[in-house]
Short mmCIF file of C-alpha atoms in Angstrom, two decimals:
data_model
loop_
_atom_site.label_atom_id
_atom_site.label_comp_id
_atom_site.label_asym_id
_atom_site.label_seq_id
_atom_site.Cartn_x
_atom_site.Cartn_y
_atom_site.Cartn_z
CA UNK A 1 -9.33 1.44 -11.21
CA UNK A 2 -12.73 1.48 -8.96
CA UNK A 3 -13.49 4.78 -7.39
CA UNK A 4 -14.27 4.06 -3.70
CA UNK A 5 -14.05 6.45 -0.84
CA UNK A 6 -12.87 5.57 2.10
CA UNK A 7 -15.81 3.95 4.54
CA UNK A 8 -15.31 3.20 8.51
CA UNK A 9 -17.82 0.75 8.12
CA UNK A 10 -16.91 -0.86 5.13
CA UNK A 11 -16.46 -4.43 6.46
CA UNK A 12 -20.13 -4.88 8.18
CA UNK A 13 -21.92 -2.82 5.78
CA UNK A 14 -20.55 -3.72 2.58
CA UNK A 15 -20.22 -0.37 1.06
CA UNK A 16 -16.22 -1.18 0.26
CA UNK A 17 -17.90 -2.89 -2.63
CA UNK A 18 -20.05 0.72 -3.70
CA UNK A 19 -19.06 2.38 -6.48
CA UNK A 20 -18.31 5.91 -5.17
CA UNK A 21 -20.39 9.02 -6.69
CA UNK A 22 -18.20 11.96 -8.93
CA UNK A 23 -17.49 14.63 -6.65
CA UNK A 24 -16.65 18.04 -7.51
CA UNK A 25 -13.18 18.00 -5.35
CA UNK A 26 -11.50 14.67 -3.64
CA UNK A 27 -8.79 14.88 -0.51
CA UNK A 28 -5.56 15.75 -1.56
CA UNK A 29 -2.74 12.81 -1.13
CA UNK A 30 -0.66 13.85 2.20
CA UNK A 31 3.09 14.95 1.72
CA UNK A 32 5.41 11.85 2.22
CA UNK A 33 7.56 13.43 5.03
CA UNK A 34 7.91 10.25 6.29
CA UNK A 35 7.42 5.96 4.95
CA UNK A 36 7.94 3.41 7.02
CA UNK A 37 8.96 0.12 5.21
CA UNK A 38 9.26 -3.26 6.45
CA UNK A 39 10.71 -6.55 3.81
CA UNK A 40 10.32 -10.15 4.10
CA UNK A 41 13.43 -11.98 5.30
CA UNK A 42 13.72 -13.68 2.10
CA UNK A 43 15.05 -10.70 0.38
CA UNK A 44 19.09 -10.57 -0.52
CA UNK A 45 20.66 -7.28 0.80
CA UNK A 46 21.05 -5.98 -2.77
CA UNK A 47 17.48 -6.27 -3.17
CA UNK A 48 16.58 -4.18 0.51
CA UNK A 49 18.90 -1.53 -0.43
CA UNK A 50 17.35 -1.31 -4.53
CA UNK A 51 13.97 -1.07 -2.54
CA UNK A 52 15.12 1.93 -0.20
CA UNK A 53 16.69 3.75 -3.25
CA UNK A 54 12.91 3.86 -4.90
CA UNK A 55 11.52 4.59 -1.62
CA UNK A 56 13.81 7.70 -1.09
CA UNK A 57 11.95 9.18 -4.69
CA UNK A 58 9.29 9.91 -2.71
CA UNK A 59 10.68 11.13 0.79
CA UNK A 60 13.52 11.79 2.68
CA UNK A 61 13.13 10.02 5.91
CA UNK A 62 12.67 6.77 4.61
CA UNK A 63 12.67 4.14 7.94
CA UNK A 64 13.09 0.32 8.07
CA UNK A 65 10.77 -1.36 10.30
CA UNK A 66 13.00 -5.46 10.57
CA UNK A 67 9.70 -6.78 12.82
CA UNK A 68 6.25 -5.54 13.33
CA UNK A 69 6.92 -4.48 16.89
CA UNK A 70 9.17 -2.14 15.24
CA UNK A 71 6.56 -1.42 12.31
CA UNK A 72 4.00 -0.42 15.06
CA UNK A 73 6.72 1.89 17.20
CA UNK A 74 7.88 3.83 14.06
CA UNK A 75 3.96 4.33 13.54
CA UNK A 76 3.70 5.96 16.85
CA UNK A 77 6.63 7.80 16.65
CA UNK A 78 6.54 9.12 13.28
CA UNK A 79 3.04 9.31 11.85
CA UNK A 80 4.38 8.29 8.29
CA UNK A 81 2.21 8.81 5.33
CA UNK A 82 2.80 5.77 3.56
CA UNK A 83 3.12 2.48 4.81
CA UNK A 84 5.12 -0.31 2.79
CA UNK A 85 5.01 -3.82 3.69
CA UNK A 86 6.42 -6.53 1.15
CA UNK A 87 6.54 -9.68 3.01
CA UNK A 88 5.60 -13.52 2.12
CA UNK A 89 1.69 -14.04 2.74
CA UNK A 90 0.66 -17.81 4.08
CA UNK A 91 -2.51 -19.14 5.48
CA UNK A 92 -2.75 -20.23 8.95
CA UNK A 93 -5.40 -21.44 11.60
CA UNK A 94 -8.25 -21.41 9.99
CA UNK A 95 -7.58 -20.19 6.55
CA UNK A 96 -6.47 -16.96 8.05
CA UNK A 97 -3.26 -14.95 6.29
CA UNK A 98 -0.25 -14.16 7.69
CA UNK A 99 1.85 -11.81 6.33
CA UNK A 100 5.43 -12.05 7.36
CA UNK A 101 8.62 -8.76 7.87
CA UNK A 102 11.66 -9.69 9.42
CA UNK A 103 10.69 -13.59 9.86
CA UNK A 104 7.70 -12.27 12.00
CA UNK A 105 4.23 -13.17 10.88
CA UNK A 106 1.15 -10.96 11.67
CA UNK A 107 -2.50 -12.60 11.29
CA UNK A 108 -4.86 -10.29 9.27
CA UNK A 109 -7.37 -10.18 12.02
CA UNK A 110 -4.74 -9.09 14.55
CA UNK A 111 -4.29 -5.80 12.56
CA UNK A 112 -5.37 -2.94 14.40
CA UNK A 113 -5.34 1.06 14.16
CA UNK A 114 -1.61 1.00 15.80
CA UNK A 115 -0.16 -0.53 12.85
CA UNK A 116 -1.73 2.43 10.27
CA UNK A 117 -1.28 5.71 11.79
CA UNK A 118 -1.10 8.02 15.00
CA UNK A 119 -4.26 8.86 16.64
CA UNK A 120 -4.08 12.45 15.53
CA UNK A 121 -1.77 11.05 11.99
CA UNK A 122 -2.30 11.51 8.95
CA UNK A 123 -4.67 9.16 6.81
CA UNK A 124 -1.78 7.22 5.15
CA UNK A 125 -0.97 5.08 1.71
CA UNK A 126 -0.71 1.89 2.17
CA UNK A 127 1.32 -0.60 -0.20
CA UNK A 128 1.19 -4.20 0.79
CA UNK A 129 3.17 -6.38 -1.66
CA UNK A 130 3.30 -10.17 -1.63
CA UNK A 131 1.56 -13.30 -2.48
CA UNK A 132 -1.89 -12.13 -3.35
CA UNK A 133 -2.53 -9.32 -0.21
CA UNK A 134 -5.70 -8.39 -1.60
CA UNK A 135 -7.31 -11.56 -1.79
CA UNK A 136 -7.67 -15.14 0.83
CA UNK A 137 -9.33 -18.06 0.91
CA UNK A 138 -10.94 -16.57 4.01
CA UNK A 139 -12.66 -13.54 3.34
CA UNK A 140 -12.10 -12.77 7.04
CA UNK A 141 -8.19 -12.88 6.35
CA UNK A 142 -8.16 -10.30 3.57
CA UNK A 143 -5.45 -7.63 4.02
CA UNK A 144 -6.66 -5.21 2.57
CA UNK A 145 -10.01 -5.37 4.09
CA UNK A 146 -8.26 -5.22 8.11
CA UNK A 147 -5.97 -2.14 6.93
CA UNK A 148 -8.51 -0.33 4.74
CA UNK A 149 -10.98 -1.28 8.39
CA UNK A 150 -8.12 0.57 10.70
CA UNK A 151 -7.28 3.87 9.03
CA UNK A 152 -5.52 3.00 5.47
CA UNK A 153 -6.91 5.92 2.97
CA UNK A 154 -5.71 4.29 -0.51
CA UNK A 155 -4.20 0.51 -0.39
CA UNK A 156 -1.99 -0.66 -3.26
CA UNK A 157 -1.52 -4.39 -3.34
CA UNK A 158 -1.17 -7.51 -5.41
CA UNK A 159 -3.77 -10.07 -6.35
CA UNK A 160 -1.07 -12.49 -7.53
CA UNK A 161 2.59 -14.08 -6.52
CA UNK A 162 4.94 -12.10 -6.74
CA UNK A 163 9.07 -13.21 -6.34
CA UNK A 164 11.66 -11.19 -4.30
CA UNK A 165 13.27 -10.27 -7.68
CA UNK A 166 10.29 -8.57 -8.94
CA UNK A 167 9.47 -6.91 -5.59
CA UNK A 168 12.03 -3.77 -6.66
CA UNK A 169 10.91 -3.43 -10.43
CA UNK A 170 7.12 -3.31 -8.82
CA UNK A 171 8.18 -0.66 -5.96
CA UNK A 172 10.18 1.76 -8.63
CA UNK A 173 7.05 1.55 -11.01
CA UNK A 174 4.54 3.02 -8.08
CA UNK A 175 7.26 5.43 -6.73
CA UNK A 176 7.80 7.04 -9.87
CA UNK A 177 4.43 7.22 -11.08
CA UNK A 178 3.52 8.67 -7.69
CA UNK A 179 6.74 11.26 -8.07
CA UNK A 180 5.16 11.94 -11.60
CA UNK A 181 1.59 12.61 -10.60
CA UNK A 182 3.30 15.00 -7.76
CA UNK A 183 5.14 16.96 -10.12
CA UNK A 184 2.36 17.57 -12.67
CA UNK A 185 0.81 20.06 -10.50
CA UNK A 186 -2.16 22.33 -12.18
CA UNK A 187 -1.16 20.87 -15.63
CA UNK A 188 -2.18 17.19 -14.34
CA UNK A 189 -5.29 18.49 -12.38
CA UNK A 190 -6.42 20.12 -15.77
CA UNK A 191 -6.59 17.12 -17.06
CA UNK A 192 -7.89 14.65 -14.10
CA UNK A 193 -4.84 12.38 -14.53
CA UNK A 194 -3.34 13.60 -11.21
CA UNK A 195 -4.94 11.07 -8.81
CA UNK A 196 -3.45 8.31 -7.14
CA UNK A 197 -5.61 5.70 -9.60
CA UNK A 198 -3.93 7.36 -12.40
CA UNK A 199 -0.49 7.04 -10.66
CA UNK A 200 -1.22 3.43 -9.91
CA UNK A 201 -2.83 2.55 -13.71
CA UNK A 202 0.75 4.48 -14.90
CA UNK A 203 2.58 1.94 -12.25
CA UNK A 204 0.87 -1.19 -14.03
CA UNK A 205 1.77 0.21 -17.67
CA UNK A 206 5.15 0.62 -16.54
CA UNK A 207 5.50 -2.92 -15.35
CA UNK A 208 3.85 -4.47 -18.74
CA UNK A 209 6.16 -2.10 -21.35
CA UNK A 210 9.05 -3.76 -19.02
CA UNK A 211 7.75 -7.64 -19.58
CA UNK A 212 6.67 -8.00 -16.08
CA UNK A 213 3.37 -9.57 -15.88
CA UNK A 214 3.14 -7.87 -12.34
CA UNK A 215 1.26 -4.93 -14.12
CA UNK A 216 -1.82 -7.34 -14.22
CA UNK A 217 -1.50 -8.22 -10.86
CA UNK A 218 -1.56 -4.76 -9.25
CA UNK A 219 -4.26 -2.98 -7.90
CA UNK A 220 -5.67 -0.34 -5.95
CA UNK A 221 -8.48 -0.60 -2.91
CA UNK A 222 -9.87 2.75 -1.64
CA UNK A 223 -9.71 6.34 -2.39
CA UNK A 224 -8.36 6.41 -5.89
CA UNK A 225 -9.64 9.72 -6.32
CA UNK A 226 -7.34 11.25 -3.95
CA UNK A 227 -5.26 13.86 -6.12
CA UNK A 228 -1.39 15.17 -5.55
#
C-alpha cells in the first residue's frame, strides 16, 4: 500500500508519485452518513441488489445514482462520503477512458469537482471498480488521476478486468474490512492497523483466501493513512 497524502497539485507537479513522510497523527476517515453508488448497465438485478446489501454495512442512506446527471445531483444534494462507481471502462477519442453507469459514458477529462463532493462536503472515499480504473493507455485518461485532481481523499480501484459476477464478492471484501477497521476503535489504533490501507490490504486478502484473483488487482491511490 503506498502512503501518499492527498496533493491539489498532484497532476502538474508530480508529487502523486512522492512517497509521503510518517506523521505523528493522519485525518480521520469521515462517517459514511451517506454513499452514493452508481452500476454499469450490464449488471443483472440480483447482482445491483447483492451490491446495495454490502453497501448498507457501511451506512444507512445508501442512494443509487442510474446516470451521471443523477451521480452529480445526489453529490450536491447529499455531500456523501463515499463515492462508488462500478461501470465498464473503454477508450475513446484519442485514447481517452470512458467509464460508463446507467449506459451513460463519462470521459476522464470531463470529471470535475461536481462529481466528488459539495463545495463545503466532506473530502470523500472514492471506489471506482471496472476494467482497469487506475490505469490507460493515455496517461491523460487515468481515473484515478481526474478524481484524486477534483477532491477524492483515498481512491480504491482496479488495475485489472474485472466481470459483473465478481463486482459483489470485490464490494463485500472492502465494505467489511472498512466495517472492521471502524469497529476496532483504540484497540486497532494501538496497533496502526486501523487505516484505510490496512482495510484495503484486509479487502485484497479476503478476495485471495476466496479464489478470486481480484485481490491482486486491487489497489489504493491517496491517503492510505487516513485512520477510522
Amino acid at each position: 500500500i503506498e502512503r501518499r497524502p492527498y496533493v491539489a497539485d498532484a497532476i502538474s507537479s508530480g508529487a502523486d508519485f512522492a512517497v509521503s513522510v510518517s506523521q505523528l497523527r493522519y485525518a480521520k476517515v469521515p462517517a459514511f452518513r451517506s454513499i452514493v453508488y452508481g452500476l454499469s448497465a450490464k449488471f443483472k438485478k440480483r447482482e445491483q441488489l447483492g451490491i446495495a446489501a454490502s453497501l448498507k454495512k457501511l451506512s444507512r442512506q445508501v442512494l443509487p445514482a442510474g446516470s451521471w446527471a443523477a451521480w452529480k445531483t445526489a453529490v450536491a444534494k447529499h455531500g456523501p462520503e463515499m463515492l462508488v462507481a462500478i461501470g465498464h471502462v473503454e477508450q475513446r477519442l484519442n485514447a481517452i477512458d470512458a467509464l460508463e453507469i446507467g449506459d451513460e459514458h463519462l470521459r476522464s477529462t470531463n470529471v470535475t469537482s461536481s462529481h466528488i463532493r459539495k463545495s463545503d462536503g466532506a473530502v470523500p472515499v472514492d471506489v471506482l471498480l471496472g476494467c482497469g480504473t487506475l490505469y490507460a493507455e493515455n496517461e491523460l485518461g487515468n481515473f484515478v488521476r481526474h478524481f484524486s485532481r477534483h477532491g477524492a481523499g483515498l481512491i480504491v480501484a482496479t488495475i485489472a478486468s474485472m466481470l459483473t459476477v465478481e463486482a459483489q464478492l470485490c464490494v463485500d471484501a472492502i465494505t467489511q474490512a472498512f466495517d472492521e477497521a471502524r469497529a476496532s476503535g483504540v484497540e486497532g489504533d494501538s496497533d496502526g492497523h486501523n487505516t484505510v490501507g490496512f482495510a484495503v490490504l484486509r479487502a485484497k486478502q479476503t478476495l485471495l483466501a476466496a479464489g478470486s484473483g481480484l485481490g491482486l488487482a486491487l489497489t489504493g491511490a491517496g491517503a492510505s493513512e487516513w485512520e477510522f
